[in-house]
Short mmCIF file of C-alpha atoms in Angstrom, two decimals:
data_model
loop_
_atom_site.label_atom_id
_atom_site.label_comp_id
_atom_site.label_asym_id
_atom_site.label_seq_id
_atom_site.Cartn_x
_atom_site.Cartn_y
_atom_site.Cartn_z
CA UNK A 596 -92.77 -26.48 106.52
CA UNK A 597 -90.39 -27.55 103.55
CA UNK A 598 -86.96 -28.07 104.00
CA UNK A 599 -86.03 -26.37 100.73
CA UNK A 600 -84.96 -22.94 100.57
CA UNK A 601 -87.12 -20.30 98.77
CA UNK A 602 -85.66 -19.63 95.20
CA UNK A 603 -85.14 -16.04 95.68
CA UNK A 604 -83.02 -16.49 99.10
CA UNK A 605 -81.16 -19.32 97.21
CA UNK A 606 -80.56 -16.95 94.15
CA UNK A 607 -79.04 -14.40 96.78
CA UNK A 608 -77.00 -17.14 98.74
CA UNK A 609 -75.39 -18.52 95.51
CA UNK A 610 -74.94 -15.24 93.44
CA UNK A 611 -71.48 -14.49 92.30
CA UNK A 612 -70.04 -11.21 93.64
CA UNK A 613 -71.63 -8.37 91.52
CA UNK A 614 -71.50 -4.86 91.14
CA UNK A 615 -74.78 -4.52 93.42
CA UNK A 616 -72.76 -6.12 96.32
CA UNK A 617 -70.12 -3.27 96.08
CA UNK A 618 -72.98 -0.63 95.90
CA UNK A 619 -74.58 -2.00 99.15
CA UNK A 620 -71.19 -2.06 100.91
CA UNK A 621 -70.41 1.63 99.67
CA UNK A 622 -74.35 2.53 100.69
CA UNK A 623 -74.04 1.05 104.18
CA UNK A 624 -70.45 1.63 104.71
CA UNK A 625 -70.93 5.36 104.11
CA UNK A 626 -73.20 5.39 107.26
CA UNK A 627 -70.34 3.64 109.35
CA UNK A 628 -67.92 6.31 107.88
CA UNK A 629 -70.16 9.17 109.05
CA UNK A 630 -70.84 7.27 112.55
CA UNK A 631 -67.09 7.14 112.97
CA UNK A 632 -66.32 10.70 111.99
CA UNK A 633 -69.11 12.05 114.07
CA UNK A 634 -68.36 9.76 117.10
CA UNK A 635 -64.59 10.38 117.34
CA UNK A 636 -64.38 14.01 116.02
CA UNK A 637 -65.27 15.23 119.30
CA UNK A 638 -61.86 14.14 120.54
CA UNK A 639 -59.95 16.29 118.48
CA UNK A 640 -62.01 19.52 119.85
CA UNK A 641 -62.37 18.91 123.31
CA UNK A 642 -59.06 20.47 124.32
CA UNK A 643 -59.90 23.46 122.04
CA UNK A 644 -63.35 23.76 124.02
CA UNK A 645 -61.41 23.92 127.22
CA UNK A 646 -59.30 26.78 125.98
CA UNK A 647 -61.99 28.66 124.53
CA UNK A 648 -64.63 28.31 127.37
CA UNK A 649 -62.72 27.40 130.51
CA UNK A 650 -59.60 29.62 130.48
CA UNK A 651 -58.45 30.76 134.11
CA UNK A 652 -56.57 33.85 134.07
CA UNK A 653 -53.10 33.70 135.18
CA UNK A 654 -52.90 29.84 135.31
CA UNK A 655 -49.83 28.09 134.30
CA UNK A 656 -51.74 25.45 131.76
CA UNK A 657 -54.51 26.27 129.38
CA UNK A 658 -57.99 25.88 130.45
CA UNK A 659 -59.63 22.46 130.33
CA UNK A 660 -63.26 20.89 130.35
CA UNK A 661 -63.95 20.25 134.07
CA UNK A 662 -64.51 16.42 134.50
CA UNK A 663 -68.19 16.18 134.85
CA UNK A 664 -68.40 18.49 131.55
CA UNK A 665 -65.92 16.44 129.71
CA UNK A 666 -67.73 13.28 130.59
CA UNK A 667 -71.07 14.79 129.25
CA UNK A 668 -69.49 16.07 126.07
CA UNK A 669 -67.85 12.78 125.43
CA UNK A 670 -70.22 10.51 126.75
CA UNK A 671 -73.43 11.82 125.80
CA UNK A 672 -73.13 10.57 122.26
CA UNK A 673 -72.59 7.13 123.38
CA UNK A 674 -75.83 7.09 125.54
CA UNK A 675 -77.92 8.28 122.69
CA UNK A 676 -76.19 5.39 120.47
CA UNK A 677 -77.11 2.80 122.93
CA UNK A 678 -80.81 4.05 122.81
CA UNK A 679 -80.80 4.11 119.07
CA UNK A 680 -79.41 0.76 118.63
CA UNK A 681 -82.27 -0.56 120.79
CA UNK A 682 -85.14 1.38 119.30
CA UNK A 683 -83.96 1.49 115.57
CA UNK A 684 -83.20 -2.41 116.02
CA UNK A 685 -86.63 -3.14 117.15
CA UNK A 686 -88.25 -0.72 114.43
CA UNK A 687 -86.32 -2.51 111.73
CA UNK A 688 -88.11 -5.68 112.43
CA UNK A 689 -91.42 -4.18 112.65
CA UNK A 690 -91.68 -1.73 109.72
CA UNK A 691 -88.87 -3.02 107.51
CA UNK A 692 -84.98 -2.22 107.11
CA UNK A 693 -85.67 -0.03 104.24
CA UNK A 694 -87.91 2.37 105.74
CA UNK A 695 -86.01 3.07 108.78
CA UNK A 696 -82.83 3.37 107.17
CA UNK A 697 -83.40 6.63 105.62
CA UNK A 698 -84.81 7.85 109.02
CA UNK A 699 -81.21 7.27 110.96
CA UNK A 700 -79.32 9.27 108.33
CA UNK A 701 -81.52 12.36 108.21
CA UNK A 702 -81.28 12.54 112.28
CA UNK A 703 -77.35 12.45 111.68
CA UNK A 704 -77.60 15.26 109.22
CA UNK A 705 -79.51 17.49 111.21
CA UNK A 706 -77.86 16.94 114.48
CA UNK A 707 -74.43 17.09 113.05
CA UNK A 708 -75.19 20.76 111.67
CA UNK A 709 -77.09 21.54 115.08
CA UNK A 710 -74.15 20.42 117.15
CA UNK A 711 -71.83 22.90 115.16
CA UNK A 712 -74.46 25.57 115.62
CA UNK A 713 -74.83 25.09 119.60
CA UNK A 714 -76.10 28.25 120.60
CA UNK A 715 -74.59 31.32 122.81
CA UNK A 716 -70.98 32.00 123.66
CA UNK A 717 -71.39 31.30 127.38
CA UNK A 718 -70.02 28.07 128.48
CA UNK A 719 -72.99 26.37 130.19
CA UNK A 720 -75.30 27.22 127.27
CA UNK A 721 -72.70 26.11 124.66
CA UNK A 722 -72.14 22.81 126.37
CA UNK A 723 -75.97 22.10 127.19
CA UNK A 724 -76.91 22.51 123.56
CA UNK A 725 -73.86 20.62 122.38
CA UNK A 726 -74.71 17.66 124.60
CA UNK A 727 -78.37 17.75 123.66
CA UNK A 728 -77.61 17.55 119.90
CA UNK A 729 -74.65 15.05 120.40
CA UNK A 730 -77.37 12.83 122.17
CA UNK A 731 -79.62 13.07 119.16
CA UNK A 732 -76.85 12.60 117.02
CA UNK A 733 -75.88 9.14 118.92
CA UNK A 734 -79.23 8.13 118.63
CA UNK A 735 -79.30 8.37 114.80
CA UNK A 736 -75.97 6.70 114.75
CA UNK A 737 -77.20 3.86 116.98
CA UNK A 738 -79.94 3.10 114.26
CA UNK A 739 -77.23 2.50 111.71
CA UNK A 740 -75.76 -0.46 113.62
CA UNK A 741 -78.29 -3.11 113.48
CA UNK A 742 -79.83 -1.88 110.06
CA UNK A 743 -76.47 -1.57 108.14
CA UNK A 744 -75.39 -5.17 109.39
CA UNK A 745 -78.69 -6.70 108.79
CA UNK A 746 -79.32 -5.36 105.36
CA UNK A 747 -75.78 -6.42 104.05
CA UNK A 748 -76.20 -9.63 105.75
CA UNK A 749 -79.44 -10.15 104.07
CA UNK A 750 -77.94 -8.74 100.64
CA UNK A 751 -74.94 -10.89 100.54
CA UNK A 752 -74.03 -14.24 99.23
CA UNK A 753 -73.16 -17.02 101.72
CA UNK A 754 -69.49 -17.66 100.39
CA UNK A 755 -68.49 -13.98 100.95
CA UNK A 756 -71.13 -12.67 103.64
CA UNK A 757 -68.72 -12.21 106.40
CA UNK A 758 -66.29 -10.30 104.41
CA UNK A 759 -69.16 -7.94 102.99
CA UNK A 760 -70.43 -7.13 106.69
CA UNK A 761 -66.81 -6.73 107.85
CA UNK A 762 -66.19 -4.19 104.91
CA UNK A 763 -69.12 -2.09 105.89
CA UNK A 764 -67.90 -1.88 109.63
CA UNK A 765 -64.31 -1.30 108.41
CA UNK A 766 -65.57 1.99 106.85
CA UNK A 767 -65.14 3.20 110.58
CA UNK A 768 -61.38 3.35 109.88
CA UNK A 769 -61.85 5.64 106.92
CA UNK A 770 -64.14 7.90 109.09
CA UNK A 771 -61.66 8.12 111.70
CA UNK A 772 -59.19 8.95 109.40
CA UNK A 773 -61.41 11.70 107.45
CA UNK A 774 -62.09 13.19 110.78
CA UNK A 775 -58.37 13.53 111.58
CA UNK A 776 -57.44 14.99 107.95
CA UNK A 777 -60.16 17.31 108.00
CA UNK A 778 -59.31 18.77 111.36
CA UNK A 779 -55.47 19.04 110.11
CA UNK A 780 -56.56 20.90 107.05
CA UNK A 781 -58.92 23.19 109.04
CA UNK A 782 -56.58 23.93 111.68
CA UNK A 783 -53.55 24.53 109.37
CA UNK A 784 -55.76 27.31 107.40
CA UNK A 785 -56.70 28.92 110.63
CA UNK A 786 -53.14 28.91 111.61
CA UNK A 787 -51.88 30.31 108.67
CA UNK A 788 -54.60 32.76 108.59
CA UNK A 789 -54.72 34.01 112.13
CA UNK A 790 -51.20 33.35 113.70
CA UNK A 791 -51.08 33.47 117.53
CA UNK A 792 -48.21 33.17 120.22
CA UNK A 793 -48.04 29.99 122.43
CA UNK A 794 -49.91 29.79 125.85
CA UNK A 795 -46.69 30.24 127.65
CA UNK A 796 -45.87 33.66 125.71
CA UNK A 797 -49.33 35.20 125.91
CA UNK A 798 -52.24 33.14 127.49
CA UNK A 799 -55.02 35.10 126.23
CA UNK A 800 -53.81 35.93 122.77
CA UNK A 801 -52.91 32.10 122.19
CA UNK A 802 -56.56 31.31 121.96
CA UNK A 803 -57.89 33.44 118.78
CA UNK A 804 -61.48 34.63 118.69
CA UNK A 805 -61.66 32.53 115.34
CA UNK A 806 -60.78 29.30 116.95
CA UNK A 807 -64.35 29.08 117.85
CA UNK A 808 -65.12 28.70 114.03
CA UNK A 809 -62.64 25.57 114.14
CA UNK A 810 -64.59 23.02 116.42
CA UNK A 811 -67.75 24.06 114.96
CA UNK A 812 -66.56 23.56 111.28
CA UNK A 813 -65.25 20.14 112.22
CA UNK A 814 -68.38 18.79 113.81
CA UNK A 815 -70.79 20.30 111.21
CA UNK A 816 -68.61 18.54 108.23
CA UNK A 817 -69.96 15.28 109.34
CA UNK A 818 -73.38 15.81 107.80
CA UNK A 819 -71.77 15.96 104.38
CA UNK A 820 -71.20 12.17 103.57
CA UNK A 821 -74.67 11.17 105.30
CA UNK A 822 -76.42 13.75 103.12
CA UNK A 823 -74.83 12.28 100.27
CA UNK A 824 -75.83 8.88 100.83
CA UNK A 825 -79.56 9.60 101.57
CA UNK A 826 -80.58 9.40 98.05
CA UNK A 827 -78.91 6.14 97.18
CA UNK A 828 -80.42 4.56 100.66
CA UNK A 829 -83.81 5.65 99.41
CA UNK A 830 -83.56 3.84 96.12
CA UNK A 831 -82.35 0.54 97.75
CA UNK A 832 -85.03 -2.19 97.60
CA UNK A 833 -86.30 -4.05 100.69
CA UNK A 834 -84.29 -7.06 101.45
CA UNK A 835 -85.67 -10.20 100.08
CA UNK A 836 -85.64 -11.99 103.59
CA UNK A 837 -87.67 -9.31 105.13
CA UNK A 838 -89.97 -9.11 102.41
CA UNK A 839 -90.69 -12.98 102.14
CA UNK A 840 -90.10 -14.36 105.58
CA UNK A 841 -91.31 -11.29 107.84
CA UNK A 842 -93.68 -9.39 105.49
CA UNK A 843 -94.89 -12.66 103.80
CA UNK A 844 -94.96 -11.11 100.36
CA UNK A 845 -92.92 -13.39 97.85
CA UNK A 846 -94.11 -11.75 94.72
CA UNK A 847 -92.70 -8.36 95.92
CA UNK A 848 -89.31 -10.07 96.91
CA UNK A 849 -89.04 -12.21 93.93
CA UNK A 850 -89.67 -9.04 91.64
CA UNK A 851 -87.05 -6.81 93.84
CA UNK A 852 -84.24 -9.51 93.63
CA UNK A 853 -85.03 -10.29 89.94
CA UNK A 854 -84.17 -6.52 89.19
CA UNK A 855 -81.14 -6.51 91.42
CA UNK A 856 -79.61 -9.94 90.14
CA UNK A 857 -81.01 -9.44 86.60
CA UNK A 858 -82.57 -12.94 86.47
CA UNK A 859 -85.93 -14.56 86.60
CA UNK A 860 -87.09 -15.63 89.98
CA UNK A 861 -90.15 -17.67 90.69
CA UNK A 862 -92.44 -15.92 93.53
CA UNK A 863 -93.38 -19.16 95.55
CA UNK A 864 -96.00 -17.64 97.34
CA UNK A 865 -97.42 -20.88 98.46
CA UNK A 866 -94.04 -21.89 100.33
CA UNK A 867 -94.02 -18.82 101.95
CA UNK A 868 -97.52 -19.34 103.14
CA UNK A 869 -96.39 -22.87 104.53
CA UNK A 870 -93.52 -21.04 106.22
CA UNK A 871 -95.89 -18.58 108.03
CA UNK A 872 -98.41 -21.43 108.96
CA UNK A 873 -95.08 -23.66 110.64
CA UNK A 874 -96.11 -23.65 114.18
CA UNK A 875 -92.50 -24.28 114.78
CA UNK A 876 -91.29 -21.01 113.80
CA UNK A 877 -93.93 -18.96 115.53
CA UNK A 878 -92.45 -18.32 118.72
CA UNK A 879 -91.95 -14.67 119.88
CA UNK A 880 -88.61 -12.87 121.15
CA UNK A 881 -87.72 -13.96 124.64
CA UNK A 882 -90.25 -16.73 124.65
CA UNK A 883 -89.23 -20.00 126.20
CA UNK A 884 -88.77 -21.54 122.73
CA UNK A 885 -86.60 -18.46 121.66
CA UNK A 886 -84.45 -18.66 124.88
CA UNK A 887 -84.12 -22.63 124.13
CA UNK A 888 -82.91 -22.19 120.48
CA UNK A 889 -81.20 -18.75 120.78
CA UNK A 890 -80.81 -17.62 124.47
CA UNK A 891 -77.02 -18.72 124.67
CA UNK A 892 -76.40 -17.20 121.32
CA UNK A 893 -77.65 -13.98 122.58
CA UNK A 894 -75.66 -14.05 125.68
CA UNK A 895 -72.72 -14.94 123.66
CA UNK A 896 -73.15 -11.82 121.47
CA UNK A 897 -74.14 -9.48 124.34
CA UNK A 898 -71.24 -10.60 126.59
CA UNK A 899 -68.41 -10.49 124.13
CA UNK A 900 -69.46 -7.18 122.85
CA UNK A 901 -69.80 -5.88 126.23
CA UNK A 902 -66.38 -7.02 127.33
CA UNK A 903 -64.65 -6.02 124.02
CA UNK A 904 -65.85 -2.31 124.15
CA UNK A 905 -64.62 -2.11 127.86
CA UNK A 906 -60.98 -2.82 126.74
CA UNK A 907 -61.55 -1.01 123.55
CA UNK A 908 -62.57 1.92 124.67
CA UNK A 909 -60.38 2.28 127.87
CA UNK A 910 -57.40 2.88 125.31
CA UNK A 911 -57.64 6.62 126.48
CA UNK A 912 -55.89 5.46 129.67
CA UNK A 913 -52.32 5.41 127.82
CA UNK A 914 -53.01 7.09 124.80
CA UNK A 915 -51.42 10.41 126.37
CA UNK A 916 -48.51 8.63 127.12
CA UNK A 917 -48.06 6.86 123.65
CA UNK A 918 -48.47 10.74 122.19
CA UNK A 919 -45.74 12.04 124.51
CA UNK A 920 -43.25 9.19 124.37
CA UNK A 921 -43.11 9.45 120.57
CA UNK A 922 -43.19 13.16 120.50
CA UNK A 923 -46.25 13.59 118.68
CA UNK A 924 -48.14 15.89 121.23
CA UNK A 925 -45.86 18.38 123.24
CA UNK A 926 -47.02 20.11 126.51
CA UNK A 927 -49.89 22.22 125.96
CA UNK A 928 -48.43 25.38 127.08
CA UNK A 929 -45.83 25.14 124.38
CA UNK A 930 -48.86 25.40 121.75
CA UNK A 931 -51.45 28.00 120.97
CA UNK A 932 -55.04 26.53 120.62
CA UNK A 933 -55.02 25.97 117.04
CA UNK A 934 -51.72 24.04 116.85
CA UNK A 935 -53.00 21.92 119.58
CA UNK A 936 -55.92 20.84 117.25
CA UNK A 937 -53.44 20.22 114.77
CA UNK A 938 -51.04 17.88 116.72
CA UNK A 939 -54.06 16.04 118.24
CA UNK A 940 -55.61 15.45 114.86
CA UNK A 941 -52.26 14.35 113.35
CA UNK A 942 -51.52 11.88 116.13
CA UNK A 943 -55.10 10.24 115.96
CA UNK A 944 -54.77 9.95 112.00
CA UNK A 945 -51.28 8.04 112.45
CA UNK A 946 -52.88 6.04 114.80
CA UNK A 947 -55.63 4.98 112.85
CA UNK A 948 -53.29 4.64 109.76
CA UNK A 949 -50.60 2.29 111.54
CA UNK A 950 -52.75 0.33 113.86
CA UNK A 951 -56.61 0.51 113.32
CA UNK A 952 -56.97 0.24 109.53
CA UNK A 953 -54.56 -2.73 108.88
CA UNK A 954 -56.64 -4.76 111.74
CA UNK A 955 -60.11 -4.00 110.28
CA UNK A 956 -58.97 -5.10 106.75
CA UNK A 957 -56.91 -8.36 107.81
CA UNK A 958 -60.28 -9.26 109.26
CA UNK A 959 -61.98 -8.56 105.88
CA UNK A 960 -59.35 -10.63 104.11
CA UNK A 961 -59.53 -13.65 106.49
CA UNK A 962 -62.99 -13.77 107.87
CA UNK A 963 -64.54 -16.12 105.43
CA UNK A 964 -61.28 -18.10 105.25
CA UNK A 965 -60.67 -19.07 108.85
CA UNK A 966 -64.10 -18.19 110.21
CA UNK A 967 -65.59 -15.72 112.92
CA UNK A 968 -64.81 -18.03 115.89
CA UNK A 969 -61.28 -18.37 115.28
CA UNK A 970 -60.62 -14.57 114.61
CA UNK A 971 -62.43 -13.62 117.74
CA UNK A 972 -60.88 -16.36 120.02
CA UNK A 973 -57.51 -15.20 118.69
CA UNK A 974 -58.11 -11.45 119.14
CA UNK A 975 -59.18 -11.72 122.44
CA UNK A 976 -56.21 -14.15 123.14
CA UNK A 977 -53.66 -11.66 121.97
CA UNK A 978 -55.29 -8.78 123.52
CA UNK A 979 -55.23 -10.86 126.96
CA UNK A 980 -51.59 -11.61 126.43
CA UNK A 981 -50.46 -7.98 125.49
CA UNK A 982 -52.60 -6.20 128.30
CA UNK A 983 -50.88 -8.63 131.01
CA UNK A 984 -47.61 -7.69 129.26
CA UNK A 985 -48.20 -3.97 129.73
CA UNK A 986 -49.77 -4.36 133.13
CA UNK A 987 -47.15 -6.67 135.09
CA UNK A 988 -44.15 -5.10 134.23
CA UNK A 989 -45.80 -1.41 134.29
CA UNK A 990 -43.09 0.32 136.11
CA UNK A 991 -40.39 -0.81 133.49
CA UNK A 992 -42.64 0.77 130.91
CA UNK A 993 -42.85 4.15 132.72
CA UNK A 994 -38.96 4.73 132.17
CA UNK A 995 -38.38 6.80 129.01
CA UNK A 996 -35.84 4.42 127.43
CA UNK A 997 -38.54 1.69 127.54
CA UNK A 998 -41.71 3.87 125.87
CA UNK A 999 -41.01 2.42 122.74
CA UNK A 1000 -41.85 -1.17 123.65
CA UNK A 1001 -44.75 0.12 125.36
CA UNK A 1002 -45.84 1.75 122.05
CA UNK A 1003 -45.41 -1.35 120.07
CA UNK A 1004 -47.54 -3.60 122.68
CA UNK A 1005 -50.22 -0.88 122.53
CA UNK A 1006 -50.36 -1.08 119.02
CA UNK A 1007 -50.38 -4.75 118.69
CA UNK A 1008 -53.56 -4.52 121.35
CA UNK A 1009 -55.14 -2.32 119.11
CA UNK A 1010 -54.15 -4.49 115.97
CA UNK A 1011 -55.63 -7.47 117.52
CA UNK A 1012 -58.98 -5.80 118.68
CA UNK A 1013 -59.42 -5.01 115.08
CA UNK A 1014 -58.38 -8.11 113.61
CA UNK A 1015 -60.37 -9.68 116.08
CA UNK A 1016 -63.56 -9.27 118.21
CA UNK A 1017 -64.29 -5.50 117.35
CA UNK A 1018 -65.21 -6.88 113.63
CA UNK A 1019 -66.66 -10.21 114.63
CA UNK A 1020 -68.83 -8.86 117.18
CA UNK A 1021 -70.46 -6.78 114.76
CA UNK A 1022 -70.63 -9.37 112.07
CA UNK A 1023 -72.01 -12.44 113.96
CA UNK A 1024 -75.28 -11.26 115.50
CA UNK A 1025 -76.33 -10.13 111.92
CA UNK A 1026 -76.25 -14.00 110.74
CA UNK A 1027 -77.20 -16.27 113.71
CA UNK A 1028 -80.80 -14.87 114.33
CA UNK A 1029 -83.82 -15.41 112.50
CA UNK A 1030 -85.20 -12.85 110.22
CA UNK A 1031 -87.93 -11.54 112.15
CA UNK A 1032 -85.65 -10.92 115.19
CA UNK A 1033 -82.34 -10.21 113.33
CA UNK A 1034 -82.18 -6.20 113.50
CA UNK A 1035 -83.58 -6.28 117.12
CA UNK A 1036 -81.13 -8.89 118.42
CA UNK A 1037 -78.23 -7.07 116.50
CA UNK A 1038 -79.50 -3.93 118.47
CA UNK A 1039 -79.57 -5.39 121.85
CA UNK A 1040 -75.99 -6.83 121.19
CA UNK A 1041 -74.51 -3.41 119.95
CA UNK A 1042 -76.35 -1.65 122.85
CA UNK A 1043 -74.54 -3.92 125.34
CA UNK A 1044 -71.19 -3.17 123.43
CA UNK A 1045 -72.27 0.49 123.64
CA UNK A 1046 -72.75 -0.10 127.63
CA UNK A 1047 -69.18 -1.48 127.88
CA UNK A 1048 -67.97 1.52 125.91
CA UNK A 1049 -69.28 3.76 128.32
CA UNK A 1050 -67.71 1.77 131.40
CA UNK A 1051 -64.42 1.43 129.71
CA UNK A 1052 -64.16 5.45 128.45
CA UNK A 1053 -65.37 6.80 131.82
CA UNK A 1054 -65.23 4.08 134.72
CA UNK A 1055 -61.62 3.15 133.88
CA UNK A 1056 -60.74 6.86 133.48
CA UNK A 1057 -61.94 7.44 136.96
CA UNK A 1058 -60.25 4.00 138.20
CA UNK A 1059 -56.97 4.51 136.70
CA UNK A 1060 -56.30 7.83 138.66
CA UNK A 1061 -53.46 7.52 141.39
CA UNK A 1062 -54.44 5.93 144.70
CA UNK A 1063 -52.42 9.30 145.90
CA UNK A 1064 -54.86 12.17 145.75
CA UNK A 1065 -51.99 14.49 145.29
CA UNK A 1066 -51.31 13.07 142.07
CA UNK A 1067 -54.63 12.55 140.53
CA UNK A 1068 -55.72 14.68 137.44
CA UNK A 1069 -57.71 17.98 138.40
CA UNK A 1070 -61.08 17.20 139.55
CA UNK A 1071 -60.88 13.54 139.99
CA UNK A 1072 -60.93 11.39 142.68
CA UNK A 1073 -58.16 8.80 143.76
CA UNK A 1074 -58.27 5.46 141.78
CA UNK A 1075 -56.51 2.24 141.83
CA UNK A 1076 -53.98 3.56 139.29
CA UNK A 1077 -53.02 2.49 135.81
CA UNK A 1078 -51.21 -0.66 136.30
CA UNK A 1079 -54.30 -2.17 138.66
CA UNK A 1080 -56.45 -1.04 135.72
CA UNK A 1081 -54.71 -2.69 133.16
CA UNK A 1082 -54.49 -6.08 135.07
CA UNK A 1083 -58.46 -5.88 135.21
CA UNK A 1084 -58.52 -5.06 131.49
CA UNK A 1085 -56.44 -8.22 130.83
CA UNK A 1086 -59.11 -10.24 133.01
CA UNK A 1087 -61.87 -8.57 131.02
CA UNK A 1088 -60.28 -9.95 127.58
CA UNK A 1089 -59.75 -13.44 129.01
CA UNK A 1090 -63.46 -13.30 130.10
CA UNK A 1091 -63.88 -12.42 126.24
CA UNK A 1092 -62.20 -15.63 125.61
CA UNK A 1093 -64.59 -17.82 127.51
CA UNK A 1094 -67.87 -16.25 126.16
CA UNK A 1095 -66.80 -16.47 122.73
CA UNK A 1096 -67.50 -20.43 123.30
CA UNK A 1097 -71.16 -19.46 123.27
CA UNK A 1098 -71.23 -17.96 119.86
CA UNK A 1099 -71.75 -20.09 116.75
CA UNK A 1100 -69.79 -20.22 113.53
CA UNK A 1101 -71.49 -18.93 110.53
CA UNK A 1102 -69.03 -19.39 108.06
CA UNK A 1103 -70.42 -20.71 104.61
CA UNK A 1104 -73.53 -21.23 105.72
CA UNK A 1105 -76.94 -19.49 104.53
CA UNK A 1106 -78.77 -17.66 107.16
CA UNK A 1107 -81.89 -19.82 107.13
CA UNK A 1108 -79.51 -22.67 107.65
CA UNK A 1109 -78.20 -21.28 110.60
CA UNK A 1110 -81.24 -20.01 112.23
CA UNK A 1111 -83.33 -23.06 111.25
CA UNK A 1112 -85.72 -21.11 109.19
CA UNK A 1113 -85.41 -23.67 106.20
CA UNK A 1114 -86.87 -26.56 108.35
CA UNK A 1115 -83.58 -27.66 109.82
CA UNK A 1116 -82.47 -27.15 113.33
CA UNK A 1117 -78.89 -25.77 113.38
CA UNK A 1118 -78.80 -24.42 116.89
CA UNK A 1119 -76.96 -27.35 118.28
CA UNK A 1120 -74.52 -27.84 115.35
CA UNK A 1121 -72.09 -25.02 114.83
CA UNK A 1122 -69.76 -26.22 112.22
CA UNK A 1123 -67.02 -28.09 114.05
CA UNK A 1124 -68.18 -26.89 117.53
CA UNK A 1125 -71.15 -27.81 119.67
CA UNK A 1126 -72.68 -25.27 121.67
CA UNK A 1127 -74.70 -26.18 124.60
CA UNK A 1128 -78.36 -24.91 124.87
CA UNK A 1129 -80.60 -23.79 127.73
#
């Protein structure tokens, strides 16, 4: 196999930042905008669902979802996402990125609408159908992870590839904000049109019948941005790297990219045939040769994403303390049902604006300057420091006068998650694996992350319960307490630091140079670092 790179791939690598780069970011990014909206909007309406469907006559506090129902409603989309990441990641390497890309979007559109149309007015029926459609919604969302990352990686130039992939992921922040803003608007409109007393004043009348439309409209709105992007996705050409290196069609790859880049490109079919006949590149996924070249890399990407998402999604352990400390969400009985949606949406929007968004865009700005490895290591380091700073003197933070310090540390933990591993764990798997496995390996890494999210969101929700059974939340068994849970999360973040050393640096290199597909073996050379090989 020749060491020279195909002209069509070199043209992509050295291309100056052009309009098509930004078009690709928007098309791929709108998928992530929708993903974030759909995954996070459920947290805006779970309290409302409890008030509508689980009201207890004579209770001092409004109805809430039972723990098992709450876990199902919030977690079923994660399960669907994990499944979709594995399935569509594999399919993206088998059929091509473009063919599969439209499928995921249509699933998201249909299931967003269906989620809001959950049948019946009986609690069990509504929750069962809601969970069914949110599983398949998650399935479509899962496909967007490997496909969006792979497509952006294969379209980008090598100088700014990290920033482009990170910008796609950063659209999540806009999706979370959009969910909050839309919920604020809808709840404000309904509150003005259908005013109601607080729960303390009149428990029954505090939830107006029209409140049932609020959660349905919020869930269904997620279909709109996905539907708007479908046409643009259908017009995107297949990536040149898939067409040339996997489908072995150099002529089509050259033709597609000549149209995109607006330059003449030679097809070089003979070189593609030489590449396909090269025995050193013919190994299969999970073969002995794959494990020798990429086994530790895959362990690095799966483990760091798994550990990151445990810490990232466990944030709901102390979110209620944050919101009550700053007075963003008053006690439930002092609000009516629609007011509660408004206050929760406002709090989530402010958190996204002040803590989540800056971290994302700091990564976009610096990822091609200081590299993926440095950002990920720094992020895990500061998350470890701040998590232990929250945990060790936890009793100190529980006093009302010290709550602001708790809020600051919490915000910094979130900031360094996003200016750190939350973005880099998404970027790196799209760069360090060969084209024929790239989507599959990204899907495996992402699915490992989603497994971590399930552990973080639900495992720690149970673990963080008070050891005293009289002080646990309704329906939950005793746990190990918040302080011990935070200490465990500090250890999780420290493990993230260690496993980061398995991940190679991809800054400034072509994808073929990183993976050895240009005839050179880069697997033992990771910039200025050496990674051991199995």
